[in-house]
Coordinates of C-alpha atoms in Angstrom, one line a residue:
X1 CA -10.3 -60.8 16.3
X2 CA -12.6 -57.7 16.8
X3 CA -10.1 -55.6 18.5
X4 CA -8.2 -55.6 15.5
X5 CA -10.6 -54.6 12.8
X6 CA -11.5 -51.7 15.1
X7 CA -7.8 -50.7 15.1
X8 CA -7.3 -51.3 11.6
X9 CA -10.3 -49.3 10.8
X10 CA -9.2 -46.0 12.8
X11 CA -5.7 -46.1 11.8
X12 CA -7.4 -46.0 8.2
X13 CA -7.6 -42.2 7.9
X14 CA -8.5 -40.1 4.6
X15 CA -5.5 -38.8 2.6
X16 CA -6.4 -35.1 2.8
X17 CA -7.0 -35.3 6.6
X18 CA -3.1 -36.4 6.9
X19 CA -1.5 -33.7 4.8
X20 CA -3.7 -31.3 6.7
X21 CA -2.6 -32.4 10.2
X22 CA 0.8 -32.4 9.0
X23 CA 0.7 -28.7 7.5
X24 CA -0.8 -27.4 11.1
X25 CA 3.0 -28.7 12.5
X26 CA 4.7 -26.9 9.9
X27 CA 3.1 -24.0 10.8
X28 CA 3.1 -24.3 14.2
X29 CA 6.8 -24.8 14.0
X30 CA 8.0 -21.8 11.7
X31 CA 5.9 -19.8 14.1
X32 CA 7.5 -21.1 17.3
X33 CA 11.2 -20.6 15.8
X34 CA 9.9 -17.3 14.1
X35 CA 12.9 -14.2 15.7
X36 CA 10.6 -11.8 18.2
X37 CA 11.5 -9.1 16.2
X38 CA 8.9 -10.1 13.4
X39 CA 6.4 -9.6 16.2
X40 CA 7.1 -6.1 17.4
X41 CA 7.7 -3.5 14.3
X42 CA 10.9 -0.8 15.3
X43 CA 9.8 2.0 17.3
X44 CA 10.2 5.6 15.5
X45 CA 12.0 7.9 18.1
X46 CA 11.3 11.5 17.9
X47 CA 13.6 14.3 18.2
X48 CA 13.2 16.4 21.0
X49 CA 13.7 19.6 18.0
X50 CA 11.1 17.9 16.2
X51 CA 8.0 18.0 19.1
X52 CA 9.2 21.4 20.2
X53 CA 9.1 22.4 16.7
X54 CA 5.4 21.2 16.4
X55 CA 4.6 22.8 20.4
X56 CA 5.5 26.1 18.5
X57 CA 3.4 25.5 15.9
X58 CA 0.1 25.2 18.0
X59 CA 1.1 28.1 20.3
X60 CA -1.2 31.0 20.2
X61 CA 0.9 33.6 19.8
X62 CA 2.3 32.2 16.1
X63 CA -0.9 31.9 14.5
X64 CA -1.6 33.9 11.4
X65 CA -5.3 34.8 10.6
X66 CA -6.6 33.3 7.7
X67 CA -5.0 29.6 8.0
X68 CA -6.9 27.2 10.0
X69 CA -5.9 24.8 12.1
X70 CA -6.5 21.8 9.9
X71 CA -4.0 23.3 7.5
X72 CA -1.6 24.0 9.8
X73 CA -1.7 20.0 10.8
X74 CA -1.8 19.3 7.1
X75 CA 1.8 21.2 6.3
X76 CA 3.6 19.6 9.6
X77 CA 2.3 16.4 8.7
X78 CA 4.3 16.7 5.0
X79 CA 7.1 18.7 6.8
X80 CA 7.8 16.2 9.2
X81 CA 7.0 13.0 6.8
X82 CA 10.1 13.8 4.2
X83 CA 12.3 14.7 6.7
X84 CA 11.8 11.2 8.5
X85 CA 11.8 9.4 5.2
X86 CA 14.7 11.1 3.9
X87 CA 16.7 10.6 7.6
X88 CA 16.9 14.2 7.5
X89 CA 15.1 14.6 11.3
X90 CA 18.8 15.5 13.1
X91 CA 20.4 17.7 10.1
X92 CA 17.6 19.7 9.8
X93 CA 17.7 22.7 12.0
X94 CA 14.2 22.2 13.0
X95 CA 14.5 26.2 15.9
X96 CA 14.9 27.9 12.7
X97 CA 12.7 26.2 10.0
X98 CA 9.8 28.6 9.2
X99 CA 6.6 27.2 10.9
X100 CA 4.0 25.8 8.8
X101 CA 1.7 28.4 8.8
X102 CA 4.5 30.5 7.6
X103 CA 5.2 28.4 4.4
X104 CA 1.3 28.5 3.9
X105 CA 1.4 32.2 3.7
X106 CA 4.1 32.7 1.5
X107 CA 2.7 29.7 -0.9
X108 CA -0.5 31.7 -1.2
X109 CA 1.2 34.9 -1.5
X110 CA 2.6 34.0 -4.5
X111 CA -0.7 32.2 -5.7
X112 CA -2.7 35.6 -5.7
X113 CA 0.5 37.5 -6.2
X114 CA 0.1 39.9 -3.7
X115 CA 3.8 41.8 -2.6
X116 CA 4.6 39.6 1.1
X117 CA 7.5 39.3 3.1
X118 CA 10.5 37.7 1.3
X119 CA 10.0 34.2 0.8
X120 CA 12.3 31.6 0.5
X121 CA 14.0 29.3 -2.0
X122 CA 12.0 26.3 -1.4
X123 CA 12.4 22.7 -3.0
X124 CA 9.7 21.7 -5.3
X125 CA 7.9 18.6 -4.8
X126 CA 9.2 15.5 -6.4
X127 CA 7.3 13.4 -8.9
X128 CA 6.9 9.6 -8.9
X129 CA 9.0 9.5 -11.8
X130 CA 11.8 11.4 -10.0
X131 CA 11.3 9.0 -6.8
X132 CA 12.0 6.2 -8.8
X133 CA 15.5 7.8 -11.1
X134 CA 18.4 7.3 -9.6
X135 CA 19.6 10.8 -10.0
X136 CA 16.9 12.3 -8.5
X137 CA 16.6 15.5 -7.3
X138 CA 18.2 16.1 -4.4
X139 CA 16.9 18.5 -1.0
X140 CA 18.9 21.5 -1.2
X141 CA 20.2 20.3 2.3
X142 CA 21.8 17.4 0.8
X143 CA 19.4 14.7 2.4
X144 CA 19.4 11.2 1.3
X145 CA 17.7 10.5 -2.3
X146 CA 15.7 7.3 -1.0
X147 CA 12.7 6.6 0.1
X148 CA 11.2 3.9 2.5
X149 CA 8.0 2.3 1.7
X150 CA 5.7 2.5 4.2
X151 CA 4.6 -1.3 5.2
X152 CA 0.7 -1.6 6.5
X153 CA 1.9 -3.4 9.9
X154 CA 4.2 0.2 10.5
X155 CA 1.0 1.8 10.2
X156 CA -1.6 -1.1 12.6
X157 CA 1.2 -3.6 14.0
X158 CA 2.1 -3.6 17.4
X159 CA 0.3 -2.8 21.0
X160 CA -1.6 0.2 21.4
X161 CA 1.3 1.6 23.5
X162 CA 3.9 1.0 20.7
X163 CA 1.5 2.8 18.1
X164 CA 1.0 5.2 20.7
X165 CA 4.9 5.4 21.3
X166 CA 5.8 5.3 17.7
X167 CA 3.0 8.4 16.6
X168 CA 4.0 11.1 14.9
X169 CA 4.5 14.2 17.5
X170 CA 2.1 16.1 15.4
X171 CA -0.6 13.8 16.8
X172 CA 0.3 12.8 20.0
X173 CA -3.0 11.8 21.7
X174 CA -5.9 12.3 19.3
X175 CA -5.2 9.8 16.3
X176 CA -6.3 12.0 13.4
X177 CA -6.1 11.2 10.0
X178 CA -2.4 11.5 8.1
X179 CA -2.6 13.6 5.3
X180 CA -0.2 12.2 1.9
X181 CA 1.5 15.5 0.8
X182 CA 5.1 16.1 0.5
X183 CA 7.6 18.2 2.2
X184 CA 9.9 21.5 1.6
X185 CA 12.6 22.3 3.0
X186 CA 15.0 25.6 3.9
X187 CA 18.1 26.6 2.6
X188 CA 21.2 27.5 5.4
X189 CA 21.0 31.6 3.6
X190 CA 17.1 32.0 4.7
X191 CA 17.2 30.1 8.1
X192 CA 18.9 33.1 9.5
X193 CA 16.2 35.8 8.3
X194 CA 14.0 33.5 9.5
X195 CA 15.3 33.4 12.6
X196 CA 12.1 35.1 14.2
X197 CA 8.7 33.8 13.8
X198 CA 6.2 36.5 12.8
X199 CA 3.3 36.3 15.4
X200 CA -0.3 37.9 15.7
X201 CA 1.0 40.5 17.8
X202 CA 4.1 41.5 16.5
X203 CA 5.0 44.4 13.5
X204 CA 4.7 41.9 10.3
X205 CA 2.6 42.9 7.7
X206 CA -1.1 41.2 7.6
X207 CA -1.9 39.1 5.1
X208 CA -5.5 39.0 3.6
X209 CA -7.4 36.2 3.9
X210 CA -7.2 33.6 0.7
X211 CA -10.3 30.9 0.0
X212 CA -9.8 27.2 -0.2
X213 CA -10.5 27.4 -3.9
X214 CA -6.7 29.1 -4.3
X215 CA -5.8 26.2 -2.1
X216 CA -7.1 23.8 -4.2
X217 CA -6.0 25.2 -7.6
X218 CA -2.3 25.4 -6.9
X219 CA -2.6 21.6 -5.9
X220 CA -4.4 20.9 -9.4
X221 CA -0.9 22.8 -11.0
X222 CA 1.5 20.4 -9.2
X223 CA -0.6 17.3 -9.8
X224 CA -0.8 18.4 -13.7
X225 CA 2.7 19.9 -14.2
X226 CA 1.5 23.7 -14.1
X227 CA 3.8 26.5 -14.3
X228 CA 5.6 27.4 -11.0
X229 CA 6.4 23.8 -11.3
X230 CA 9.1 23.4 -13.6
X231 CA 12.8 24.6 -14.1
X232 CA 14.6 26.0 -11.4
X233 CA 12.5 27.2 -8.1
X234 CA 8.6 28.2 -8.1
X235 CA 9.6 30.6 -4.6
X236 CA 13.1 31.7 -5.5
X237 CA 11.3 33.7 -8.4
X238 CA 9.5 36.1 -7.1
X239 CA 7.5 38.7 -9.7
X240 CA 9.1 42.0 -9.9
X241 CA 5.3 43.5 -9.7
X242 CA 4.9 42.2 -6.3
X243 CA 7.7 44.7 -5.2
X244 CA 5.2 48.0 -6.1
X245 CA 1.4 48.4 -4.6
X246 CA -0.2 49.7 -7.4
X247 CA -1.8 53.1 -6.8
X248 CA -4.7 53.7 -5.7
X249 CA -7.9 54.6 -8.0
X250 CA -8.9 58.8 -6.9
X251 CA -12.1 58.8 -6.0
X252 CA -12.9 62.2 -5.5
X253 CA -14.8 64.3 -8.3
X254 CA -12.9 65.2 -12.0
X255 CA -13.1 68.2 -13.6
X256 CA -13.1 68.0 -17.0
X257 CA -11.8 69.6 -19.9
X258 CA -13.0 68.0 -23.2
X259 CA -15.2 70.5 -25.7
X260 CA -16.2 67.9 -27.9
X261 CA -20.1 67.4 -28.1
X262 CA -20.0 63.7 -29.4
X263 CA -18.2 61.1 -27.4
X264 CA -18.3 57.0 -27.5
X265 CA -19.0 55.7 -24.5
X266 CA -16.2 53.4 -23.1
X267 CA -16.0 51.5 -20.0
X268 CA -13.7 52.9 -17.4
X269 CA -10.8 50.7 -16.5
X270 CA -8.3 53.1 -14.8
X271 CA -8.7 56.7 -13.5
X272 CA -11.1 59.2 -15.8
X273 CA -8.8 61.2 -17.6
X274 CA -9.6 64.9 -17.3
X275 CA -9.1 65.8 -21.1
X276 CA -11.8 63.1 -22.3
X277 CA -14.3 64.3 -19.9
X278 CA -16.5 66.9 -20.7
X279 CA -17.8 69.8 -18.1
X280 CA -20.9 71.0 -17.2
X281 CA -21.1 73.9 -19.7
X282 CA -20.6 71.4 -22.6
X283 CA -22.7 68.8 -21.1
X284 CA -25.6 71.2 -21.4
X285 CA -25.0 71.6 -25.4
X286 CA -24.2 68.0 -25.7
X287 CA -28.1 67.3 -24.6
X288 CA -29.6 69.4 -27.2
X289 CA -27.1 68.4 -29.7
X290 CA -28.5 64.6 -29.5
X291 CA -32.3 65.8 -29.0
X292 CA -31.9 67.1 -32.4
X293 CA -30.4 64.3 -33.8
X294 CA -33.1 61.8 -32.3
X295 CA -35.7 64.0 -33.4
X296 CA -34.0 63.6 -37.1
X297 CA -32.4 60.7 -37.0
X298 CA -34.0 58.2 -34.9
X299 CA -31.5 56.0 -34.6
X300 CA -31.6 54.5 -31.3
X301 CA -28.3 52.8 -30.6
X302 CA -26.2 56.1 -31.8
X303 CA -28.4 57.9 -29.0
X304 CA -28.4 55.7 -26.6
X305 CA -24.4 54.9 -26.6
X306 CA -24.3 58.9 -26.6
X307 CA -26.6 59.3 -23.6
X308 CA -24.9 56.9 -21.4
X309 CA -21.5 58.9 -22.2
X310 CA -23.2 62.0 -21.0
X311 CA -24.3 60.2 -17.7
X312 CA -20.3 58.7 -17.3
X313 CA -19.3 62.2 -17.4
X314 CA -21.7 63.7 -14.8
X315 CA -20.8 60.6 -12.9
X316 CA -17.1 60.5 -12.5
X317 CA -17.5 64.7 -12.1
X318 CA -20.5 64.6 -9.0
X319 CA -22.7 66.5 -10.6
X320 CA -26.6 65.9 -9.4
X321 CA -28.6 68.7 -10.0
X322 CA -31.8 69.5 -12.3
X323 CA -29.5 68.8 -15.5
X324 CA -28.4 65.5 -14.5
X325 CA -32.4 64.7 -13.6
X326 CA -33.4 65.8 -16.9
X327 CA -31.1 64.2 -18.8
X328 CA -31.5 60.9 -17.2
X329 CA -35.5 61.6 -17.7
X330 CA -35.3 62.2 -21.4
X331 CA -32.7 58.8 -21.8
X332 CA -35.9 56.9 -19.4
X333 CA -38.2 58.0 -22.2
X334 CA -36.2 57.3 -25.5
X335 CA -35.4 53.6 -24.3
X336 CA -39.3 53.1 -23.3
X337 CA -40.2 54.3 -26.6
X338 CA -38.2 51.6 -28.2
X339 CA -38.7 48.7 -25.3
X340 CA -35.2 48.7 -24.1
X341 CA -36.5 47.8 -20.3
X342 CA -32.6 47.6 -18.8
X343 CA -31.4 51.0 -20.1
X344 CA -35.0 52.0 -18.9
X345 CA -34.1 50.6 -15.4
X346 CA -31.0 51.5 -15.1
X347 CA -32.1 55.6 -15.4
X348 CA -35.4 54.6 -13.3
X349 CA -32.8 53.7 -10.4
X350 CA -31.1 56.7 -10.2
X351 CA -33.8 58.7 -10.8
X352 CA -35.0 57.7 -7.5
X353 CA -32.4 59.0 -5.6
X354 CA -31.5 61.8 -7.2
X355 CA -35.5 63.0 -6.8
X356 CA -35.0 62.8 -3.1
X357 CA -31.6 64.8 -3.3
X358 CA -32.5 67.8 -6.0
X359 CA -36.8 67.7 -5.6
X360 CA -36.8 68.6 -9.4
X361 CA -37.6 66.6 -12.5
X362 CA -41.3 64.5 -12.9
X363 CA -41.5 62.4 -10.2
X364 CA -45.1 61.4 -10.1
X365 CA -44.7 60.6 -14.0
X366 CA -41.9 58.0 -13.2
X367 CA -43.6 56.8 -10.4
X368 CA -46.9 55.5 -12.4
X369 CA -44.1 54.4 -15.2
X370 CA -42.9 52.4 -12.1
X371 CA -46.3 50.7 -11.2
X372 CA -47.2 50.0 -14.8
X373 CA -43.3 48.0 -14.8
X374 CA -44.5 46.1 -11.5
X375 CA -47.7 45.1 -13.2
X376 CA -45.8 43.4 -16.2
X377 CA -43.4 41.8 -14.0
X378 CA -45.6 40.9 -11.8
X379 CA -43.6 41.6 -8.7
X380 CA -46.4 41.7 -5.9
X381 CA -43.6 42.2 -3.3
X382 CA -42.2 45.4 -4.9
X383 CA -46.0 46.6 -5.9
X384 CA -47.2 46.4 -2.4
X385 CA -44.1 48.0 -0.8
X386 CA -44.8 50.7 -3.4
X387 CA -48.5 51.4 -2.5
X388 CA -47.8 51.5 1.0
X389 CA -45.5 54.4 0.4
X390 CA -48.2 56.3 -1.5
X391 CA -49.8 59.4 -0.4
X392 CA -52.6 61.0 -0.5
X393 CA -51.3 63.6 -3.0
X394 CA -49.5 61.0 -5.1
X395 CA -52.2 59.7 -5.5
X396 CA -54.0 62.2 -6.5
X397 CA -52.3 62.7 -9.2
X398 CA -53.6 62.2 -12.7
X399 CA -51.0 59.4 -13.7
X400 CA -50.4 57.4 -10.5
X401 CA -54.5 57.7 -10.6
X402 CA -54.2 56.2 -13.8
X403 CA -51.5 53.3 -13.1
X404 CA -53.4 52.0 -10.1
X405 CA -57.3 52.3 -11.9
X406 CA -54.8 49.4 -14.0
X407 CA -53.6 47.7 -11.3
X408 CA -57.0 47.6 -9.6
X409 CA -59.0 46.3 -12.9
X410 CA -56.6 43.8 -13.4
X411 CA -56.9 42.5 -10.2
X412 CA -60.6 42.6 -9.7
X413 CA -60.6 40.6 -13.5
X414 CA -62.4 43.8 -15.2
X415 CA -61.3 43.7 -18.4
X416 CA -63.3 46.0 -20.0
X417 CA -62.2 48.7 -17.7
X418 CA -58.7 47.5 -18.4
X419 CA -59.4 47.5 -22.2
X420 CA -60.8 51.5 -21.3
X421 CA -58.0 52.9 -19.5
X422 CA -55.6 51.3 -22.0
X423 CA -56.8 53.1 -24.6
X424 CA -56.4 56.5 -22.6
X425 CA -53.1 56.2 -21.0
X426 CA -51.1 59.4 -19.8
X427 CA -48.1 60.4 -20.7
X428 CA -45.7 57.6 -22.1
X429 CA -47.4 54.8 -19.9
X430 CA -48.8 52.9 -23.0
X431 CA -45.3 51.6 -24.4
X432 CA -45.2 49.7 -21.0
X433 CA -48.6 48.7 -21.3
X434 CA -48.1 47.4 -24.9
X435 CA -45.6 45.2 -23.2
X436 CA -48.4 43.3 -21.2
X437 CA -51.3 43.9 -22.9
X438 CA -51.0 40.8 -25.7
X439 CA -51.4 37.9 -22.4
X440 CA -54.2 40.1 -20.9
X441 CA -56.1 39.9 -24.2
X442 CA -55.6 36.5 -24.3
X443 CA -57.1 36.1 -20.7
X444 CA -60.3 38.2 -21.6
X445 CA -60.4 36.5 -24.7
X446 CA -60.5 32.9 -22.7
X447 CA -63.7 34.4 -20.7
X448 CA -65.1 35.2 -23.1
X449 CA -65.1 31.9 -24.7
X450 CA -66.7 30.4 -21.8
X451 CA -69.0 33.2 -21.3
X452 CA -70.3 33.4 -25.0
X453 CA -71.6 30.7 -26.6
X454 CA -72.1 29.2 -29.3
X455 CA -70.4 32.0 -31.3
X456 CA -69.4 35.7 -30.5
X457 CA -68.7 38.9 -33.4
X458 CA -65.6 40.2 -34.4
X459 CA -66.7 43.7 -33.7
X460 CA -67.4 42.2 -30.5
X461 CA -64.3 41.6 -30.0
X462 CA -62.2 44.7 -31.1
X463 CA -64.1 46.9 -29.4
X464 CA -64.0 44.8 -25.7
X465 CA -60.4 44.0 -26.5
X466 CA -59.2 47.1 -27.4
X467 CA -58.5 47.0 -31.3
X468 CA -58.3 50.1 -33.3
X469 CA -60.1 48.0 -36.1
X470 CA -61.2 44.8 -37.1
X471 CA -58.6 43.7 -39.1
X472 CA -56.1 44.3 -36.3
X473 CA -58.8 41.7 -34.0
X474 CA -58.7 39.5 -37.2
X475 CA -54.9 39.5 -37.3
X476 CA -54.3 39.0 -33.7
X477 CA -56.8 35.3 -33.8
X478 CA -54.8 34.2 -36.7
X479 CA -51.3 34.5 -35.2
X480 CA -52.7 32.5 -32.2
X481 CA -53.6 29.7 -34.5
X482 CA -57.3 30.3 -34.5
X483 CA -58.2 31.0 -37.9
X484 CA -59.8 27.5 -37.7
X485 CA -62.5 28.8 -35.5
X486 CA -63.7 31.9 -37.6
X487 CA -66.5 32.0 -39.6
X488 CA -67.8 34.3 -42.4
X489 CA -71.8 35.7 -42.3
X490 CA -73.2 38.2 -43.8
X491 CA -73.0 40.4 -41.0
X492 CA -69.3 39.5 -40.1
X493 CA -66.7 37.2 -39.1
X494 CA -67.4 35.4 -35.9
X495 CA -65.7 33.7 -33.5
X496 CA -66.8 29.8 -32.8
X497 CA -66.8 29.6 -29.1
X498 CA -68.5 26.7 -28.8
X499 CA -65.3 24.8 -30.6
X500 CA -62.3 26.9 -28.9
X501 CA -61.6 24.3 -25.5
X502 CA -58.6 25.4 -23.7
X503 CA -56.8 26.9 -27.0
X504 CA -56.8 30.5 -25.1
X505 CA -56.3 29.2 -21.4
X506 CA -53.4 27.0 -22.7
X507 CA -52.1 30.3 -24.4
X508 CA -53.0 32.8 -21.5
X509 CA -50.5 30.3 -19.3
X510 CA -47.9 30.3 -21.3
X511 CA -48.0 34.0 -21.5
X512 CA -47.7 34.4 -18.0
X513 CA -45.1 31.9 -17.7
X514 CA -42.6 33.6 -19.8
X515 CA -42.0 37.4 -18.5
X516 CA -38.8 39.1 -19.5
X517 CA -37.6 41.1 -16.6
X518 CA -34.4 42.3 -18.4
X519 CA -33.0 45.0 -16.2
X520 CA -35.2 44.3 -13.5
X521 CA -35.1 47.1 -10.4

């Protein structure tokens, strides 16, 4: 009986294989007596209020400068949103709700508080917690308290034309992306002083424009409970300072009135008050009052706090004549003398200008002060847009001269010059030249290590260096960590060259590497 082992063998399927085949029926059955309104999600129908709301909101004549478009999208989006979840789209009176570039102004109004039009008594936004109380706040409105869920097949179910059908009218062709923020609403008392939209051309007040980081901060305060955010209403509040434009500051000249010759400098806040500023006559006594006391004295942050409240009161008073140049000339030479470079800098700058408007004072003196301060910075840019504004006078004279014979050593590697005109500087160039002169000994000193060899005197070396003794040249190897390379003979300490290496290069580099330009011009 072949023909019935073959049957019996067929019929003799695997136990897994059955329950699977009968599964696939199951399925296929709950899907064929599934109702066709699983299929197809429920179409969302739009007000006609509601798209000619939005039409309004993209026309050009009711856009405010200063809020982009994206922003404007972003507000209808959470307008619209909350009203649809809350079934709020027919109650609301959508011809007089405030369009969303409105609500954006007055929300960042009252984040910079500047004074704006009169803003309304909005809702604030619900938190999670309230979403899920039972007594949760309410729309002033009245609207329903519950929220839908959004499912993921409202959101990709359906044909293109139902998605296309059921959009949002705030996104009726282009698909952008929906933005998760949630919505205000109007009371009935402001919809009617609302009742005209303020557009680009019409007589409401401008507002200025307001970065995204203001944007962005006033989200962080809902999202962490900020103030604005808590009992009653962050809009119905508005700041009693925001009804006033505070005055203006005068800018026109003060004439003062104060006889006092010592006054603390303070720095101004509001409007120069007449009695605490002192006038010319008193100005001129003031000066010689403190040149006395520095000459006696010497106390440097008495007379410098001084001398910047003589130049705040020739400031705020417009006074730039030969007075004002010398007395920003002498304050230039007191801070050089004790190495304050931005007090130094900040005289040097208006120096400047006020040699081009009086034509008295030292010029040429400052000028060389200002090559010598390009050389330690080592600002080529600057130095180069100096020299090029040199002429042949200025140059001429016997302290620009001086400054660029520096310049031009330096640059050409000539130490010993350097070391020459360093000891002979003019005027009160050499406190700037101290400044730089430590790294430039350590350059010639790494020459001359690899010039000399095997050893070089110390007398050498004050004298090429420009030491006013040997102890000073002695003193100046040691604090570089080079005692180790000195060595007593009868004639002298010498230097070991032959055993230095890179210990001067190394230092020379890090020299260079670290220039303070405090107060830099």
């Amino acid at each position: 009986m072949p023909s019935t082992k073959s049957f019996v063998a067929v019929t003799k399927r695997p136990l897994s294989n059955q329950l699977g085949a009968r599964r696939h029926q199951q399925e296929m059955m709950n899907t064929a007596n599934a109702p066709a309104s699983a299929k197809k999600p429920p179409t969302v129908s739009w007000p006609q209020p509601v798209r000619s709301y939005v039409q309004r909101a993209f026309q050009d004549e009711h856009q405010i400068p200063g809020i982009e478009r994206g922003d404007i999208e972003a507000k209808l989006k959470q307008t619209i949103t909350q009203a649809n979840d809350r079934g709020e789209l027919a109650t609301v009176d959508w011809d007089h709700l405030p369009l969303p570039q409105q609500m954006i102004q007055y929300e960042r109004s009252d984040l910079v508080g500047l004074p704006g039009p009169p803003a309304p008594v909005w809702q604030p936004e619900p938190t999670r917690s309230e979403l899920m109380h039972p007594d949760r706040v309410q729309l002033i409105d009245g609207g329903s308290s519950t929220s839908k869920k959004r499912k993921s097949s409202d959101l990709h179910g359906g044909s293109l034309e139902d998605r296309v059908s059921q959009a949002p009218p705030w996104r009726p062709t282009n698909h952008r992306d929906a933005l998760e923020d949630p919505v205000v609403s109007l009371t009935p008392a402001f919809r009617s002083r609302l009742s005209v939209s303020p557009t680009r051309n019409s007589g409401a007040t401008s507002r200025p424009e307001v970065s995204k980081s203001y944007h962005h901060s006033s989200k962080r305060q809902r999202r962490n409970g900020g103030a604005g955010w808590g009992e009653g209403n962050r809009y119905a509040n508005m700041r009693s300072q925001h009804d006033e434009v505070p005055p203006a500051m005068p800018t026109g000249p003060v004439v003062g009135r104060s006889q006092v010759l010592e006054k603390k400098y303070f720095r101004l806040t509001a409007p120069p008050n007449p009695d605490q500023v002192r006038p010319l006559p008193v100005l001129r006594l003031a000066l010689d009052h403190l040149k006395r006391k520095w000459k006696d004295e010497n106390n440097y942050a008495y007379i410098c706090d001084q001398f910047k409240s003589l130049r705040q009161d020739l400031t705020v008073q417009h006074i730039k004549n030969d007075f004002t140049v010398h007395v920003y000339e002498n304050h230039a030479r007191i801070a050089l003398e004790k190495g304050d470079l931005g007090e130094y800098n900040q005289c040097q700058t208006q120096l400047r200008a006020l040699y081009t408007q009086t034509g008295a004072g030292h010029p040429m003196e400052f000028k060389a002060y200002r090559i010598l301060y390009f050389i330690y910075t080592c600002n080529r840019t600057d130095m180069n847009d100096l020299l090029a504004g040199l002429g042949v006078a200025e140059r001429q004279d016997p302290a620009v001269r001086h400054a660029l014979n520096v310049r031009s050593a330096l640059a050409l590697g000539n130490y010993h010059r350097f070391f020459r005109l360093y000891m002979d500087t003019p005027n009160m160039g050499a406190y700037l030249m101290d400044m730089f002169v430590e790294r430039e000994r350590l350059s010639a000193l790494a020459n001359i290590c690899r010039a000399y060899k095997p050893t070089v005197r110390l007398r050498f070396l004050s004298e090429e260096l420009g030491f006013e003794s040997d102890h000073e040249s002695l003193k100046f190897l040691m604090d570089h960590h080079a005692q180790h390379l000195l060595e007593a003979r009868e004639d002298g300490y010498r230097l070991l060259t032959r055993q230095v290496g890179n210990l001067f290069a190394d230092l020379k580099r890090q020299a260079f590497s670290r220039v303070d330009i405090k107060g830099q011009l």
